[in-house]
XYZ file of C-alpha atoms in Angstrom:
73
model
C 111.096 88.427 96.591
C 113.629 89.970 99.355
C 114.769 93.551 98.294
C 118.149 95.219 99.043
C 117.695 98.890 99.983
C 121.040 101.244 99.832
C 121.174 104.527 101.460
C 118.174 106.493 101.946
C 117.152 110.152 102.578
C 113.630 110.885 103.327
C 113.022 114.619 102.215
C 109.327 114.114 103.359
C 106.505 111.730 104.212
C 102.800 111.673 102.861
C 100.066 112.613 105.307
C 99.742 108.746 106.259
C 103.103 108.677 107.788
C 103.761 105.254 105.741
C 107.471 104.865 104.182
C 107.577 101.717 102.472
C 110.968 99.582 101.404
C 110.886 96.748 99.436
C 108.258 93.898 98.824
C 104.777 94.175 100.604
C 101.274 92.950 100.178
C 99.021 95.426 101.111
C 99.430 98.749 103.278
C 96.316 99.568 105.108
C 95.276 102.866 106.965
C 95.193 102.314 110.638
C 92.750 105.236 111.226
C 90.458 107.607 108.782
C 89.728 111.061 109.396
C 87.601 113.696 107.383
C 89.263 117.303 107.100
C 87.261 120.209 105.922
C 89.589 123.646 105.329
C 88.548 126.787 103.377
C 91.174 128.391 100.421
C 94.725 128.773 101.750
C 94.370 126.636 104.878
C 97.121 124.194 104.378
C 99.733 126.779 103.262
C 103.065 126.069 104.327
C 106.409 128.218 103.870
C 108.499 130.801 105.237
C 106.331 133.810 104.064
C 102.751 132.666 103.494
C 100.473 135.202 102.544
C 96.681 135.040 101.341
C 94.716 137.080 99.732
C 91.169 135.915 99.612
C 88.107 138.027 99.264
C 85.458 135.419 100.098
C 86.197 131.929 100.984
C 83.377 129.335 101.178
C 83.971 125.529 102.267
C 80.680 123.774 101.233
C 80.559 120.400 102.637
C 77.560 118.327 101.627
C 78.022 114.527 102.554
C 75.423 112.332 100.951
C 77.021 109.221 101.333
C 77.070 107.094 104.684
C 80.562 105.810 104.839
C 83.569 107.267 103.097
C 86.317 105.097 104.160
C 86.324 101.896 106.495
C 89.515 100.439 108.326
C 87.478 98.097 110.272
C 89.760 94.723 109.578
C 93.111 96.853 109.705
C 94.970 95.488 112.563
């Protein structure tokens, strides 16, 4: 069913960059990535301060495929 969208203000968009208005069947990613980061890596703000005595990022990955985007044209 069609939808009517009025005034829109977008404050932020998720990391995928997808903004959805109205009806859709399926939203699929065009690319997939894997990111490893230690504590305090993705902090944002004007005055960002981290107090980390020890930071360890352990990344065992026993599976072969995490996410597939093979048929997402």
